[in-house]
PDB file of C-alpha atoms in Angstrom:
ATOM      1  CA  UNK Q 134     126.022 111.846 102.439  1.00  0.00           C
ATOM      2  CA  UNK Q 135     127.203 110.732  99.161  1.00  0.00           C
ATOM      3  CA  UNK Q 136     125.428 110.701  95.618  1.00  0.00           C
ATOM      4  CA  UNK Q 137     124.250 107.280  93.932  1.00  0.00           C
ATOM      5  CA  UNK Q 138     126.363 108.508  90.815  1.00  0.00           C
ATOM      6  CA  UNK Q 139     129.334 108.856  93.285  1.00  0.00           C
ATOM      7  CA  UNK Q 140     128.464 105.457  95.364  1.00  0.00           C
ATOM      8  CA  UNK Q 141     128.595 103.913  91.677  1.00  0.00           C
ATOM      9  CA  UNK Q 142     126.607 100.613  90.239  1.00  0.00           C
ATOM     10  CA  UNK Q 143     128.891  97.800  92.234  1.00  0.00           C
ATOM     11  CA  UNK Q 144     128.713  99.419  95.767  1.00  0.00           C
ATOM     12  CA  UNK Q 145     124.905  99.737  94.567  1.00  0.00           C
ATOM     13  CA  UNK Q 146     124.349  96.676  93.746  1.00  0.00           C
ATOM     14  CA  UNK Q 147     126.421  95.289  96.595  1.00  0.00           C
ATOM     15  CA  UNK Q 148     124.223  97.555  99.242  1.00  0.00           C
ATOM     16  CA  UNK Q 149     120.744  96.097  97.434  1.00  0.00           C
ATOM     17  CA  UNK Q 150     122.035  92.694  97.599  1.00  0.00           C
ATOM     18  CA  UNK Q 151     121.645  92.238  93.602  1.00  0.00           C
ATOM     19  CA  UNK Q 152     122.263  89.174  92.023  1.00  0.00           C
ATOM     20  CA  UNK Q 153     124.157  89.558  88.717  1.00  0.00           C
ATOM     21  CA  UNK Q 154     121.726  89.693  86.584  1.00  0.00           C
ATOM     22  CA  UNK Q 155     120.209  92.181  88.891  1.00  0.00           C
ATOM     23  CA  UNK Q 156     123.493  94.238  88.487  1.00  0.00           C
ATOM     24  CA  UNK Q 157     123.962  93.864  85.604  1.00  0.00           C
ATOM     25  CA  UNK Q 158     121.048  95.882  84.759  1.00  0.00           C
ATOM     26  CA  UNK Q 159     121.549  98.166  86.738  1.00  0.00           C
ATOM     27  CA  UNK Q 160     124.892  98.560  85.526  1.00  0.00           C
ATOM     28  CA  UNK Q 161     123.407  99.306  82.449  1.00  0.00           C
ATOM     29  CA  UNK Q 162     120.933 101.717  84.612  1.00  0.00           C
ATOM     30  CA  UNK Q 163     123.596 103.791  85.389  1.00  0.00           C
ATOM     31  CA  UNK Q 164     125.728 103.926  81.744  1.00  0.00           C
ATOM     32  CA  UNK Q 165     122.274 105.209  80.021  1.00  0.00           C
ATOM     33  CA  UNK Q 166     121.906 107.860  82.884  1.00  0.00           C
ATOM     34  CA  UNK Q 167     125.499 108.821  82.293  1.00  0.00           C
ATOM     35  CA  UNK Q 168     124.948 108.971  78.490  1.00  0.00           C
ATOM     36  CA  UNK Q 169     121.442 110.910  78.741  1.00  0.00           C
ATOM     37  CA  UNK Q 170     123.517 113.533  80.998  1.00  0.00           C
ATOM     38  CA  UNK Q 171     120.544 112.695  83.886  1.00  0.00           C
ATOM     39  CA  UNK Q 172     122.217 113.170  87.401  1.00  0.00           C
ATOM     40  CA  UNK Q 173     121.529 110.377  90.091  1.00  0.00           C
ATOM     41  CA  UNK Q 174     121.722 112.261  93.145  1.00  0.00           C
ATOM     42  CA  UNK Q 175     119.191 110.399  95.306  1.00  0.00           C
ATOM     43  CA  UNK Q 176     117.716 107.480  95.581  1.00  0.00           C
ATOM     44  CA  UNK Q 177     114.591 109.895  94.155  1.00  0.00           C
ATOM     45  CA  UNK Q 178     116.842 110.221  91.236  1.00  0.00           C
ATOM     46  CA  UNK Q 179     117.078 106.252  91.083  1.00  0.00           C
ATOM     47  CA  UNK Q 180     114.487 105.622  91.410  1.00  0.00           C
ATOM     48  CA  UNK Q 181     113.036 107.951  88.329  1.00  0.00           C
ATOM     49  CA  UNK Q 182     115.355 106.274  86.503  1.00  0.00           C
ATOM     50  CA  UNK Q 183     113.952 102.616  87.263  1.00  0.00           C
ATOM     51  CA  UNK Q 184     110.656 103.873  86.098  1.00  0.00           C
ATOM     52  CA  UNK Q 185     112.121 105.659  82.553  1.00  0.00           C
ATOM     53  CA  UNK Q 186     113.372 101.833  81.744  1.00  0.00           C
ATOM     54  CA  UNK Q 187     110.651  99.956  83.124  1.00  0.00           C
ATOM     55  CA  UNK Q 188     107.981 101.893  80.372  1.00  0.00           C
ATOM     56  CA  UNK Q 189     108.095  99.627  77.461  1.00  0.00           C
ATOM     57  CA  UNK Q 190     109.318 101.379  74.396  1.00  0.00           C
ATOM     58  CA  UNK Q 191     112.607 102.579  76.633  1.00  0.00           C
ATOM     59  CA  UNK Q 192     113.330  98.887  77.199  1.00  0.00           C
ATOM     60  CA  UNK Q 193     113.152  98.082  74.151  1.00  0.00           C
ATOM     61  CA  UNK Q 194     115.599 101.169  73.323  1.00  0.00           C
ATOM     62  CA  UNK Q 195     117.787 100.400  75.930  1.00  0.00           C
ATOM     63  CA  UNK Q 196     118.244  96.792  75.488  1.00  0.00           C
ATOM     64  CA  UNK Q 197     119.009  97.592  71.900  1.00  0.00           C
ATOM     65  CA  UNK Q 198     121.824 100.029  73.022  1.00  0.00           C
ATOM     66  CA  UNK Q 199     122.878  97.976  76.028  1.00  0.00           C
ATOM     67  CA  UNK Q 200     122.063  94.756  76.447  1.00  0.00           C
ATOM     68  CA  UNK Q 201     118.825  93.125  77.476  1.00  0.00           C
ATOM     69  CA  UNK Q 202     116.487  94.298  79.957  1.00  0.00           C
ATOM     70  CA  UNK Q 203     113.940  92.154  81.701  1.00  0.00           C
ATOM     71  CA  UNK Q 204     111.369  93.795  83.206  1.00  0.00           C
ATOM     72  CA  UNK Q 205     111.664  91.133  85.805  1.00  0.00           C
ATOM     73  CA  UNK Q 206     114.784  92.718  86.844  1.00  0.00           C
ATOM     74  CA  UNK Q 207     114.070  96.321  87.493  1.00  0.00           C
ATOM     75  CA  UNK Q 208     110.901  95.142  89.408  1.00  0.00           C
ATOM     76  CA  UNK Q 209     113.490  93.169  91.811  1.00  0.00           C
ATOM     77  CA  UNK Q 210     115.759  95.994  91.662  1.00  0.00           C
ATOM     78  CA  UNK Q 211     113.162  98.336  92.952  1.00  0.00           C
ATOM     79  CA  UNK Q 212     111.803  96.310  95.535  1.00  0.00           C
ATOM     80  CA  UNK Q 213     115.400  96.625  96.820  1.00  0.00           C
ATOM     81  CA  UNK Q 214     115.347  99.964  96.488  1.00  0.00           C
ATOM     82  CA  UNK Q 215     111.905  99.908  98.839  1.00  0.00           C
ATOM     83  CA  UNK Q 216     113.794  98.196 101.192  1.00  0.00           C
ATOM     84  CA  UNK Q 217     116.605 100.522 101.577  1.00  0.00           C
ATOM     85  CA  UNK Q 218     114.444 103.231 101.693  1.00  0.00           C
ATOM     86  CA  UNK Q 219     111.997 102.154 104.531  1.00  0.00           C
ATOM     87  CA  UNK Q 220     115.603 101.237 106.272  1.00  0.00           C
ATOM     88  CA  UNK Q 221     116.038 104.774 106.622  1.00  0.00           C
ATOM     89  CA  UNK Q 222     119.113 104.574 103.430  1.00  0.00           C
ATOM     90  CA  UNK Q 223     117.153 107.200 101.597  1.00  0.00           C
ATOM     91  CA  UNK Q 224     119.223 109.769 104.388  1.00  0.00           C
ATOM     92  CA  UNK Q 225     122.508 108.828 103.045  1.00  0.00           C
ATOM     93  CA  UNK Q 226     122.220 109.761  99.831  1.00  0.00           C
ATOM     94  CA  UNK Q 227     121.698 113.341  97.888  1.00  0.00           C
ATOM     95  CA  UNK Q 228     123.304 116.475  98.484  1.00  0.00           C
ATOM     96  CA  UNK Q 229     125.560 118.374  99.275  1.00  0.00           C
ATOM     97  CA  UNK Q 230     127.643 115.291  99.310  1.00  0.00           C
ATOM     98  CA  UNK Q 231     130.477 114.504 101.897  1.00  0.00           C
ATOM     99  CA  UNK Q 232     133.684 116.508 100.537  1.00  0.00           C
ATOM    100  CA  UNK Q 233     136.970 114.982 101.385  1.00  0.00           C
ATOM    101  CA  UNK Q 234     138.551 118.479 101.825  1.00  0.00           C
ATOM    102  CA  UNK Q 235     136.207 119.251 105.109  1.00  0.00           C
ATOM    103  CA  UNK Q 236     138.598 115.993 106.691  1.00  0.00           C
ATOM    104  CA  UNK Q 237     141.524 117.364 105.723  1.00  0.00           C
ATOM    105  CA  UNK Q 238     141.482 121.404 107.498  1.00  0.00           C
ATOM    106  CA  UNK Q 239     143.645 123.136 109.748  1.00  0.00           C
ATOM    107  CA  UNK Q 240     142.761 125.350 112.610  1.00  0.00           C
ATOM    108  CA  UNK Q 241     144.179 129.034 112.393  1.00  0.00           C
ATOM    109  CA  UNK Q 242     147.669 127.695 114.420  1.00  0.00           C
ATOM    110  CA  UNK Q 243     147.698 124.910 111.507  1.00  0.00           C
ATOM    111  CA  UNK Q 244     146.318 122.199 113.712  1.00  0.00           C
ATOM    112  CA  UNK Q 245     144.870 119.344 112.203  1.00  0.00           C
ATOM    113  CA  UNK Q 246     140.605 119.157 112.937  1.00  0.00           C
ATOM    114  CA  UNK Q 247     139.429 116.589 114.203  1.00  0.00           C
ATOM    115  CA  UNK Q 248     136.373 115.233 112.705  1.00  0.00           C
ATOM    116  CA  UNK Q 249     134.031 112.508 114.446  1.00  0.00           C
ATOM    117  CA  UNK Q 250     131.839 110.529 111.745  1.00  0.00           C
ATOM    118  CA  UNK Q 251     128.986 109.382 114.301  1.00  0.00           C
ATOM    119  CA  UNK Q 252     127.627 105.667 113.175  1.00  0.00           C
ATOM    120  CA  UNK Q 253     125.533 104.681 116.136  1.00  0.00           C
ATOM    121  CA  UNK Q 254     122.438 104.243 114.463  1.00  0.00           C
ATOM    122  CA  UNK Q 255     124.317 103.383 110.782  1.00  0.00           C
ATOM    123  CA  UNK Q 256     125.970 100.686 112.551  1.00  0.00           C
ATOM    124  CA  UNK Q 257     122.415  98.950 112.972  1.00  0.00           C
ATOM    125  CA  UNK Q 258     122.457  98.919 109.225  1.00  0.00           C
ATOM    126  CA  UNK Q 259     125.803  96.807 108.607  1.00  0.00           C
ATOM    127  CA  UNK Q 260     125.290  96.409 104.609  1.00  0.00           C
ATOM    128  CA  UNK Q 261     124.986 100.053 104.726  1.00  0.00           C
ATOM    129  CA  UNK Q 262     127.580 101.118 107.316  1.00  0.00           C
ATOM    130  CA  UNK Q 263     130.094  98.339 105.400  1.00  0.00           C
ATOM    131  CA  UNK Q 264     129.311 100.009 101.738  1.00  0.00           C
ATOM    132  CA  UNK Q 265     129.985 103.161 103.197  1.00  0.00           C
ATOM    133  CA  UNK Q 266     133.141 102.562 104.582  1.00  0.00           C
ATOM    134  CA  UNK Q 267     134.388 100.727 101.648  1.00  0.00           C
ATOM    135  CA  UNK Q 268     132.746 103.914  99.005  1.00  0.00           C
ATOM    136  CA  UNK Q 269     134.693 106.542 101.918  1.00  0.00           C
ATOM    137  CA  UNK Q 270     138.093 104.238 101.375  1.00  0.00           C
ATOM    138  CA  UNK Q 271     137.666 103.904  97.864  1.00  0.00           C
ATOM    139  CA  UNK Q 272     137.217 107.818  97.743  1.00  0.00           C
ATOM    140  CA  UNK Q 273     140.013 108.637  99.608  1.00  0.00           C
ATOM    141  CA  UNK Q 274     142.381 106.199  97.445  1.00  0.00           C
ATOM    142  CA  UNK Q 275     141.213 107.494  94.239  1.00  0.00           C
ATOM    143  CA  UNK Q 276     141.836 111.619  94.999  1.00  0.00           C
ATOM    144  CA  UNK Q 277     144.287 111.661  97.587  1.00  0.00           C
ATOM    145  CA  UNK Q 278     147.944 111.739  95.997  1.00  0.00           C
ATOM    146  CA  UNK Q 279     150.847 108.972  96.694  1.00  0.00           C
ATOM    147  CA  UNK Q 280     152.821 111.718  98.469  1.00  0.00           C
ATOM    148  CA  UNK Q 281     155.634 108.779 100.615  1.00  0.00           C
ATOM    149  CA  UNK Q 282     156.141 109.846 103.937  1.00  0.00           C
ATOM    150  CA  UNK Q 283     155.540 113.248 105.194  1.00  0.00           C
ATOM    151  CA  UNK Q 284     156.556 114.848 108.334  1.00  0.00           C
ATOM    152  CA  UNK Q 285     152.961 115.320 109.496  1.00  0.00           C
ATOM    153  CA  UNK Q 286     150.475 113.155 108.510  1.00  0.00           C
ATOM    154  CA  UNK Q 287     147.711 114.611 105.867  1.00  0.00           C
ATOM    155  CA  UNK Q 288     145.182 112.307 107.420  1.00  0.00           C
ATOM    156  CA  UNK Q 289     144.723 109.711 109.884  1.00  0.00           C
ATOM    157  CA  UNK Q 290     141.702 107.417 109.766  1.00  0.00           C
ATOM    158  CA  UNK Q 291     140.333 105.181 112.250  1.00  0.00           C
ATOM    159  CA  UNK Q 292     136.969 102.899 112.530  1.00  0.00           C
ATOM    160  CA  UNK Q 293     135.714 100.323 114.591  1.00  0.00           C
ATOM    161  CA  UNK Q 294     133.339  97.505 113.264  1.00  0.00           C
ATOM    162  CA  UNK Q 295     136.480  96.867 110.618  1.00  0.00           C
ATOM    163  CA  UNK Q 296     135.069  93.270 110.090  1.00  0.00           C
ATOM    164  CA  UNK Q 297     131.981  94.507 108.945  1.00  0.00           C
ATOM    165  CA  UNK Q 298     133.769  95.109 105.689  1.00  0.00           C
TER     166      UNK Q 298
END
């Protein structure tokens, strides 16, 4: 599981096949979220979030601050959001979130774990199983270390379905 603050407004908007006006907006979804302090765990949290910006005076508000808002556009947004939802996406996201650490332990004889992600039924899904694998990749880049060549690896990672991506 990962949160929707974590997956970010591109892999969003990427996963909800947005146009860019679409993402734009939600872009802008996200910044005002960010600025209120309001966490977007779940697509729940979305969701609520959609609605806040949809009600006319926070438009207008909003638009002011960020740049227009068409109520147009969060309508399309959130029929996107329906969609991912009745696919079943609404289990991928929330918490406790996926922590990179729990890939990374050693067993008591400082083994490396081996950890199975299981994708049989996410694999049905390939816009979600792809924007998974590239928000997993893009985790790993961004908090693991450039550490050169070590004598045991920290982490190996494999995955089939690579042209999915």
């Amino acid at each position: 599981r990962a949160t929707v603050s974590e997956m970010g407004p591109n892999l969003f908007s990427r996963l909800l096949e947005l146009n860019d006006v679409q993402s734009g907006v939600l872009e802008i979804i996200f910044k005002a979220a960010d600025d209120h302090g309001w966490l977007l765990l779940d697509l729940k949290d979305l969701r609520a979030m959609l609605s806040f910006a949809a009600e006319k005076d926070n438009t207008k508000d909003l638009s002011a601050q960020y740049g227009l808002i068409s109520p147009t556009s969060i309508a399309a947004i959130q029929r996107s959001l329906l969609q991912l939802e009745n696919a079943g996406g609404d289990q991928f996201f929330g918490e406790p979130a996926l922590d990179l650490a729990d890939f990374m332990r050693q067993d008591m004889s400082g083994r490396g774990v081996v950890n199975v992600l299981a994708a049989d039924q996410l694999i049905l899904k390939p816009m979600l199983y792809s924007t998974f694998l590239l928000w997993l990749l893009s985790e790993l880049f961004e908090k693991l270390p450039e550490v050169g060549d070590l004598d045991v690896p920290k982490l190996v990672f494999f995955f089939d379905e690579a042209h999915l991506l």
